[in-house]
Amino acid sequence: MERLAVGILAHVDAGKTTLSEGLLYACGKLKKLGRVDHGDAFLDTDPMEKERGITIFSKQAVLPLETVELTLLDTPGHVDFSAEMERTLSVLDCAILVVSGSDGVQGHTHTLWRLLERYQVPTFLFINKMDLPGADRGELLAKLREQLDEGCADFLDKPALYEQAALCDEGLLEDYLEHGSVPDAALTALIAQRKLFPCWFGSALKLEGVADFLQGLEQYAPRPVYPAHFGARIFKISRDEQGARLAWMKITGGSLKVKTLLEGPGWQDKADQLRVYSGRKFQLAEEAPAGSIVAVTGLSAAAAGQGLGFEGEGTPPALTPVLTYRVELPQGQDPVTALQKLRQLEEEDPQLHLVWNERLQEIHAQLMGEVQLEILQRLIRERFDLEVSFGQGGIVYRETIAAPVIGVGHYEPLRHYAEVHLLIEPGERGSGVELSTACPEDVLDRNWQRLILTHLAERAHPGVLTGSPLTDVKLTLLAGRAHLKHTEGGDFRQATYRAVRQGLMEAENILLEPWYAFRLEVPAPQVGRAMSDLQRMGGDCDPPETVGETTVLTGVAPVAGLRDYGREVAAYTRGMGRLSCSLKGYFPCHDQQAVVEAMGYDPERDVDNPTGSVFCAHGAGYNVKWDQVKEMAYMDSGLSLDAPPP
């Protein structure tokens, strides 16, 4: 039987888990419907999920249909746990995006849509809560086409569907004009190419439209073709109730048998058990064929994002934490021991980002929001019997540059030698750090060049304004020099790091801060107050929209202003207002000078990230300040930024 991995995603409160229950019920997997608000949903198995009525951890259920076996992956809808959701996208054959019929496309829905586009996942839409007042089918479809994609089509309106499909492909247009219809295989092909996005309308709570949707999913979902040789993608690490480490993976080629020797970067282990989970329970399998998702025990060092067999490393995550908190430990607790325990949680959530401050002997945790903070605090208490608290949170900033600059690093203590010249250029917003080389191999051997690029990629390079990670830049190796006898690999690491820092000291640096896209619903009398607050934060607000007795404001604003604003909204609207936010991206800080002064970072006193270089004279190494390094360098970069290139 064919197998499909299908993820279900939504903005919080759109009815995602309710639809999961409806799909399980419609295919006969459940005899009784569970409810999120009753705490008995099949997939919300964790006590914290039952208490809060939200999905925190992604989980799976197996749905046996007539022609295909679906593995349904239920993902968190709350923005604080969106990193958990993003990790599942790499293993999906298609996705179900749930949109609330009463709320329409919300802030986090746009984020989900961009991620689905980034990972090229074919997407089906279920517009839920159509039984509520104000949910108009035609109006909602028009908004989906306007705000998401023109390819959104109502799959129960066949004439309109065929016309929409024909417009996506010139070859189909001729067939449509001749026969007045489009074959199912052609519709499936358009869905696979993300040119067509099937839409169904209904109410998951009342099971309206759920059976039709499930039938449509089975009929039109693209079927992947898997190679015969083995491949797998690890997307999650967790632990079961007995503490056993589980590596969750999708088999993307061949099959995986029990006791097979698997290997990844720096590890080699046998697959002890293959568990096929459905809700809380699992069945042991002797062999997992391509297309199936299994939790494997016995892999002690496997990590989320790793590929096995023919699969390479995964795509770096697009969503990253925007807030940082100091972890305050109980009196007498050794911070190093505590850090070792907390690293277990970082394995399970790589976006947790635990940072150890050696100078202050402090642990800092980077998180997505305050709900995640509360969950983390409880997890630490239950898992390690450790009562921790968190200090006042701060913003996770980043840094970039405004114009190209050349950085030079030299490392030459006695019997060591390496010199590196780098071109550092500003990149597109959101591009991260891109690497390339323009150094001829007759100037520096290819092996040394590869080593330099490895050192550039192996860490986040701190900026010189606040020590925040460098991003949105392109680093190009221009030139380098090694010594036949005295150069070792570690010498190029030192020279490379110093070249980046030296270049940044000469550059025009820009501090970037995270911004949220927000949707704020307030009663009409409080609109003036809300718009004034948003303007004070430095945000941009679209014209207000009136929905019944509520006014809706949408726009973007710095995380620094919006992070605690939800409580303020609840207070001044007496619980009538609602704020929802999703990460828009990083943009130039609206208050750079004040933030830099408040953080008080001095790059020349950062002994772990020196800005200068080390030269040798009279048999001993000595330090040279960053502004004198280029004069003393032993070679020329071969590029001048003052003159136009030939």
Coordinates of N, CA, C and O in Angstrom, one line a residue, residues 361-469:
Q361 N 29.6 33.1 34.2 CA 29.2 31.8 34.7 C 27.6 31.7 34.7 O 27.0 31.3 35.7
E362 N 27.0 32.2 33.6 CA 25.6 32.2 33.5 C 25.1 31.4 32.3 O 25.8 31.3 31.3
I363 N 23.9 30.9 32.4 CA 23.2 30.2 31.3 C 22.1 31.1 30.8 O 21.3 31.7 31.6
H364 N 22.1 31.3 29.5 CA 21.0 32.1 28.9 C 20.3 31.3 27.9 O 20.9 30.5 27.2
A365 N 18.9 31.4 27.8 CA 18.1 30.6 26.9 C 17.4 31.5 26.0 O 16.8 32.5 26.4
Q366 N 17.5 31.2 24.7 CA 16.9 32.0 23.6 C 15.6 31.3 23.3 O 15.6 30.1 22.9
L367 N 14.5 32.1 23.3 CA 13.1 31.5 23.2 C 12.3 32.3 22.2 O 12.6 33.4 21.9
M368 N 11.1 31.7 21.8 CA 10.2 32.4 20.9 C 9.2 33.3 21.6 O 8.7 34.2 21.0
G369 N 8.9 33.0 22.9 CA 7.9 33.8 23.6 C 7.7 33.3 25.0 O 8.3 32.3 25.5
E370 N 6.8 34.0 25.7 CA 6.6 33.7 27.2 C 5.8 32.4 27.4 O 6.0 31.8 28.5
V371 N 5.0 32.0 26.5 CA 4.3 30.7 26.8 C 5.3 29.6 26.7 O 5.3 28.7 27.6
Q372 N 6.3 29.7 25.8 CA 7.3 28.7 25.7 C 8.2 28.7 27.0 O 8.6 27.6 27.5
L373 N 8.4 29.9 27.5 CA 9.1 30.0 28.8 C 8.5 29.3 29.9 O 9.1 28.5 30.7
E374 N 7.1 29.4 30.0 CA 6.4 28.7 31.1 C 6.5 27.2 30.9 O 6.6 26.5 31.9
I375 N 6.3 26.7 29.7 CA 6.4 25.3 29.4 C 7.8 24.8 29.7 O 8.0 23.7 30.3
L376 N 8.8 25.5 29.4 CA 10.2 25.1 29.6 C 10.5 25.0 31.1 O 11.1 24.1 31.6
Q377 N 10.0 26.0 31.9 CA 10.2 26.0 33.3 C 9.5 24.7 33.9 O 10.2 24.0 34.8
R378 N 8.4 24.3 33.5 CA 7.7 23.1 34.0 C 8.4 21.8 33.5 O 8.6 20.9 34.3
L379 N 8.9 21.8 32.3 CA 9.6 20.7 31.8 C 10.9 20.4 32.6 O 11.2 19.3 33.0
I380 N 11.6 21.5 32.9 CA 12.8 21.3 33.7 C 12.5 20.8 35.1 O 13.2 19.9 35.6
R381 N 11.4 21.3 35.7 CA 11.0 20.8 37.0 C 10.6 19.3 37.0 O 11.1 18.5 37.8
E382 N 9.9 18.9 36.0 CA 9.4 17.5 35.9 C 10.5 16.6 35.5 O 10.6 15.4 35.9
R383 N 11.3 17.0 34.5 CA 12.4 16.1 34.0 C 13.6 16.0 34.9 O 14.1 14.9 35.1
F384 N 14.0 17.1 35.5 CA 15.3 17.1 36.3 C 15.1 17.4 37.7 O 16.1 17.5 38.5
D385 N 13.9 17.6 38.2 CA 13.6 18.0 39.6 C 14.4 19.2 39.9 O 15.0 19.3 41.0
L386 N 14.4 20.2 39.0 CA 15.2 21.4 39.2 C 14.3 22.6 39.1 O 13.6 22.8 38.1
E387 N 14.2 23.4 40.2 CA 13.4 24.6 40.2 C 14.2 25.8 39.7 O 15.1 26.3 40.4
V388 N 13.9 26.2 38.5 CA 14.6 27.4 37.9 C 13.6 28.5 37.7 O 12.4 28.3 37.6
S389 N 14.1 29.7 37.7 CA 13.3 30.9 37.3 C 14.1 31.6 36.2 O 15.2 31.2 35.9
F390 N 13.5 32.6 35.6 CA 14.1 33.3 34.5 C 14.1 34.8 34.8 O 13.2 35.4 35.3
G391 N 15.3 35.4 34.5 CA 15.5 36.9 34.7 C 14.7 37.6 33.6 O 14.0 37.1 32.7
Q392 N 14.8 38.9 33.7 CA 14.1 39.8 32.8 C 14.6 39.5 31.4 O 15.8 39.4 31.1
G393 N 13.7 39.3 30.5 CA 14.0 38.9 29.1 C 14.6 40.1 28.3 O 14.3 41.3 28.6
G394 N 15.4 39.8 27.3 CA 15.9 40.8 26.4 C 15.6 40.3 24.9 O 15.1 39.3 24.7
I395 N 16.0 41.2 24.0 CA 15.7 40.9 22.6 C 17.0 40.3 22.0 O 18.1 40.7 22.3
V396 N 16.8 39.3 21.1 CA 17.9 38.7 20.3 C 18.1 39.6 19.1 O 17.3 39.5 18.2
Y397 N 19.2 40.4 19.1 CA 19.5 41.3 18.0 C 20.4 40.5 17.0 O 21.0 39.5 17.3
R398 N 20.6 41.1 15.9 CA 21.6 40.6 14.9 C 22.2 41.8 14.3 O 21.8 43.0 14.5
E399 N 23.3 41.6 13.6 CA 24.1 42.7 13.0 C 24.4 42.4 11.5 O 24.5 41.3 11.1
T400 N 24.5 43.5 10.7 CA 24.9 43.4 9.3 C 25.7 44.6 9.0 O 26.0 45.4 9.9
I401 N 26.0 44.8 7.7 CA 26.8 46.0 7.3 C 26.1 46.7 6.1 O 25.2 46.1 5.5
A402 N 26.5 47.9 5.9 CA 25.8 48.7 4.9 C 26.6 48.8 3.6 O 26.0 49.0 2.5
A403 N 27.9 48.5 3.6 CA 28.7 48.6 2.3 C 29.8 47.6 2.4 O 30.2 47.2 3.5
P404 N 30.4 47.2 1.2 CA 31.5 46.2 1.2 C 32.7 46.7 1.9 O 33.0 47.9 2.0
V405 N 33.4 45.7 2.5 CA 34.7 46.0 3.2 C 35.6 44.8 3.1 O 35.1 43.7 2.9
I406 N 36.9 45.0 3.1 CA 37.9 43.9 3.1 C 38.4 43.7 4.5 O 38.9 44.7 5.1
G407 N 38.4 42.5 5.0 CA 38.9 42.1 6.3 C 40.2 41.3 6.1 O 40.2 40.4 5.3
V408 N 41.2 41.5 7.0 CA 42.4 40.8 6.9 C 42.7 40.2 8.3 O 42.7 40.9 9.3
G409 N 43.1 39.0 8.3 CA 43.5 38.3 9.6 C 44.8 37.6 9.4 O 45.0 36.9 8.4
H410 N 45.7 37.8 10.4 CA 47.0 37.2 10.4 C 47.3 36.5 11.7 O 47.0 37.1 12.8
Y411 N 47.8 35.3 11.7 CA 48.1 34.6 12.9 C 49.4 33.9 12.8 O 49.6 33.0 12.0
E412 N 50.4 34.5 13.5 CA 51.8 34.0 13.4 C 52.5 34.0 14.7 O 53.6 34.7 14.9
P413 N 52.0 33.3 15.8 CA 52.9 33.1 16.9 C 54.0 32.2 16.5 O 54.0 31.6 15.3
L414 N 55.0 31.9 17.3 CA 56.2 31.1 16.9 C 55.8 29.7 16.4 O 55.0 29.0 17.1
R415 N 56.3 29.3 15.2 CA 56.0 28.1 14.6 C 54.5 27.9 14.2 O 54.1 26.7 14.1
H416 N 53.8 28.9 14.0 CA 52.5 28.9 13.4 C 52.4 30.0 12.3 O 53.1 31.0 12.4
Y417 N 51.6 29.8 11.3 CA 51.4 30.8 10.3 C 50.1 30.6 9.5 O 49.8 29.5 9.0
A418 N 49.4 31.7 9.3 CA 48.3 31.7 8.4 C 47.8 33.2 8.2 O 47.9 34.0 9.1
E419 N 47.4 33.5 6.9 CA 46.9 34.8 6.6 C 45.7 34.7 5.7 O 45.7 33.9 4.8
V420 N 44.6 35.5 6.0 CA 43.4 35.3 5.3 C 42.9 36.7 4.9 O 42.9 37.6 5.8
H421 N 42.4 36.9 3.7 CA 41.8 38.2 3.2 C 40.4 37.9 2.7 O 40.2 37.0 1.9
L422 N 39.4 38.6 3.3 CA 38.0 38.3 3.0 C 37.3 39.6 2.5 O 37.6 40.7 3.0
L423 N 36.4 39.4 1.5 CA 35.5 40.5 1.1 C 34.2 40.2 1.8 O 33.6 39.2 1.7
I424 N 33.8 41.2 2.6 CA 32.5 41.1 3.3 C 31.5 42.1 2.7 O 31.8 43.3 2.7
E425 N 30.5 41.6 2.1 CA 29.5 42.4 1.4 C 28.1 42.3 2.1 O 27.8 41.2 2.6
P426 N 27.3 43.3 2.0 CA 25.9 43.2 2.5 C 25.1 42.3 1.6 O 25.2 42.4 0.4
G427 N 24.3 41.4 2.2 CA 23.4 40.6 1.4 C 22.0 41.0 1.5 O 21.6 42.0 2.1
E428 N 21.1 40.3 0.8 CA 19.6 40.6 0.9 C 19.1 40.3 2.3 O 19.6 39.4 3.0
R429 N 18.1 41.0 2.7 CA 17.5 40.8 4.0 C 16.9 39.4 4.1 O 16.2 38.9 3.3
G430 N 17.3 38.7 5.2 CA 16.9 37.3 5.4 C 17.7 36.3 4.7 O 17.4 35.1 4.8
S431 N 18.8 36.7 4.1 CA 19.7 35.7 3.3 C 20.7 35.0 4.2 O 21.3 34.0 3.8
G432 N 20.8 35.4 5.5 CA 21.8 34.7 6.4 C 23.2 35.1 6.0 O 23.6 36.2 5.6
V433 N 24.1 34.1 6.1 CA 25.5 34.2 5.7 C 25.8 33.3 4.5 O 25.7 32.1 4.6
E434 N 26.2 34.0 3.4 CA 26.6 33.2 2.2 C 28.1 33.2 2.0 O 28.7 34.2 2.3
L435 N 28.6 32.1 1.5 CA 30.0 31.9 1.4 C 30.4 31.6 0.0 O 29.7 30.9 -0.8
S436 N 31.6 32.1 -0.4 CA 32.2 31.8 -1.8 C 33.7 32.1 -1.7 O 34.2 32.6 -0.8
T437 N 34.3 31.7 -2.8 CA 35.8 31.9 -2.9 C 36.1 32.5 -4.3 O 35.5 32.1 -5.3
A438 N 37.0 33.5 -4.3 CA 37.5 34.0 -5.6 C 39.0 34.0 -5.6 O 39.7 34.7 -6.3
C439 N 39.6 33.1 -4.8 CA 41.0 32.9 -4.6 C 41.5 31.9 -5.6 O 41.1 30.8 -5.6
P440 N 42.5 32.3 -6.4 CA 43.1 31.3 -7.4 C 43.8 30.2 -6.6 O 44.4 30.5 -5.5
E441 N 43.8 29.0 -7.1 CA 44.5 27.9 -6.4 C 46.0 28.0 -6.5 O 46.7 27.3 -5.7
D442 N 46.5 28.8 -7.4 CA 48.0 28.9 -7.4 C 48.4 29.9 -6.3 O 49.6 30.0 -6.0
V443 N 47.5 30.6 -5.7 CA 47.8 31.5 -4.6 C 47.6 30.8 -3.3 O 48.5 30.9 -2.4
L444 N 46.6 30.0 -3.2 CA 46.3 29.2 -2.0 C 45.7 27.8 -2.4 O 44.7 27.8 -3.1
D445 N 46.3 26.8 -1.9 CA 45.8 25.4 -2.3 C 44.4 25.2 -2.0 O 43.8 25.8 -1.0
R446 N 43.7 24.4 -2.8 CA 42.3 24.2 -2.6 C 41.9 23.6 -1.2 O 40.9 24.0 -0.7
N447 N 42.7 22.7 -0.7 CA 42.4 22.2 0.7 C 42.4 23.3 1.7 O 41.5 23.2 2.6
W448 N 43.3 24.2 1.6 CA 43.3 25.3 2.6 C 42.1 26.2 2.4 O 41.5 26.7 3.4
Q449 N 41.7 26.4 1.1 CA 40.5 27.2 0.9 C 39.3 26.6 1.5 O 38.4 27.3 2.1
R450 N 39.1 25.3 1.3 CA 38.0 24.5 1.9 C 38.0 24.7 3.4 O 36.9 24.8 4.0
L451 N 39.2 24.6 4.0 CA 39.2 24.7 5.4 C 38.8 26.1 5.9 O 38.0 26.2 6.9
I452 N 39.2 27.2 5.2 CA 38.7 28.5 5.5 C 37.2 28.6 5.4 O 36.6 29.2 6.3
L453 N 36.6 28.1 4.4 CA 35.2 28.2 4.2 C 34.5 27.4 5.3 O 33.4 27.8 5.8
T454 N 35.1 26.3 5.7 CA 34.5 25.5 6.8 C 34.5 26.3 8.1 O 33.5 26.3 8.9
H455 N 35.6 27.0 8.4 CA 35.7 27.8 9.6 C 34.7 29.0 9.5 O 34.2 29.4 10.6
L456 N 34.4 29.5 8.3 CA 33.5 30.6 8.2 C 32.0 30.1 8.5 O 31.2 30.8 9.0
A457 N 31.8 28.8 8.2 CA 30.4 28.2 8.3 C 30.2 27.6 9.7 O 29.0 27.4 10.0
E458 N 31.3 27.3 10.4 CA 31.1 26.5 11.6 C 30.5 27.3 12.9 O 30.2 26.6 13.9
R459 N 30.4 28.6 12.8 CA 29.9 29.3 14.0 C 29.2 30.6 13.5 O 29.3 31.0 12.4
A460 N 28.5 31.2 14.5 CA 27.9 32.5 14.3 C 29.0 33.5 14.6 O 29.5 33.5 15.8
H461 N 29.3 34.4 13.7 CA 30.4 35.4 14.0 C 29.7 36.6 14.7 O 28.8 37.2 14.2
P462 N 30.3 37.0 15.8 CA 29.7 38.1 16.6 C 30.0 39.4 15.9 O 31.1 39.6 15.4
G463 N 29.0 40.3 15.8 CA 29.2 41.7 15.3 C 30.0 42.5 16.3 O 30.3 42.1 17.4
V464 N 30.3 43.7 15.9 CA 31.1 44.6 16.8 C 30.3 45.7 17.5 O 30.8 46.5 18.2
L465 N 29.0 45.8 17.2 CA 28.1 46.8 17.9 C 27.7 46.3 19.2 O 27.8 47.0 20.3
T466 N 27.2 45.0 19.3 CA 26.6 44.5 20.5 C 27.1 43.0 20.7 O 26.7 42.4 21.7
G467 N 27.9 42.5 19.8 CA 28.3 41.1 19.9 C 27.3 40.2 19.4 O 27.4 38.9 19.6
S468 N 26.2 40.7 18.8 CA 25.1 39.8 18.3 C 25.6 39.2 17.0 O 26.5 39.7 16.3
P469 N 24.9 38.0 16.6 CA 25.4 37.3 15.4 C 25.3 38.1 14.1 O 24.4 38.8 13.9

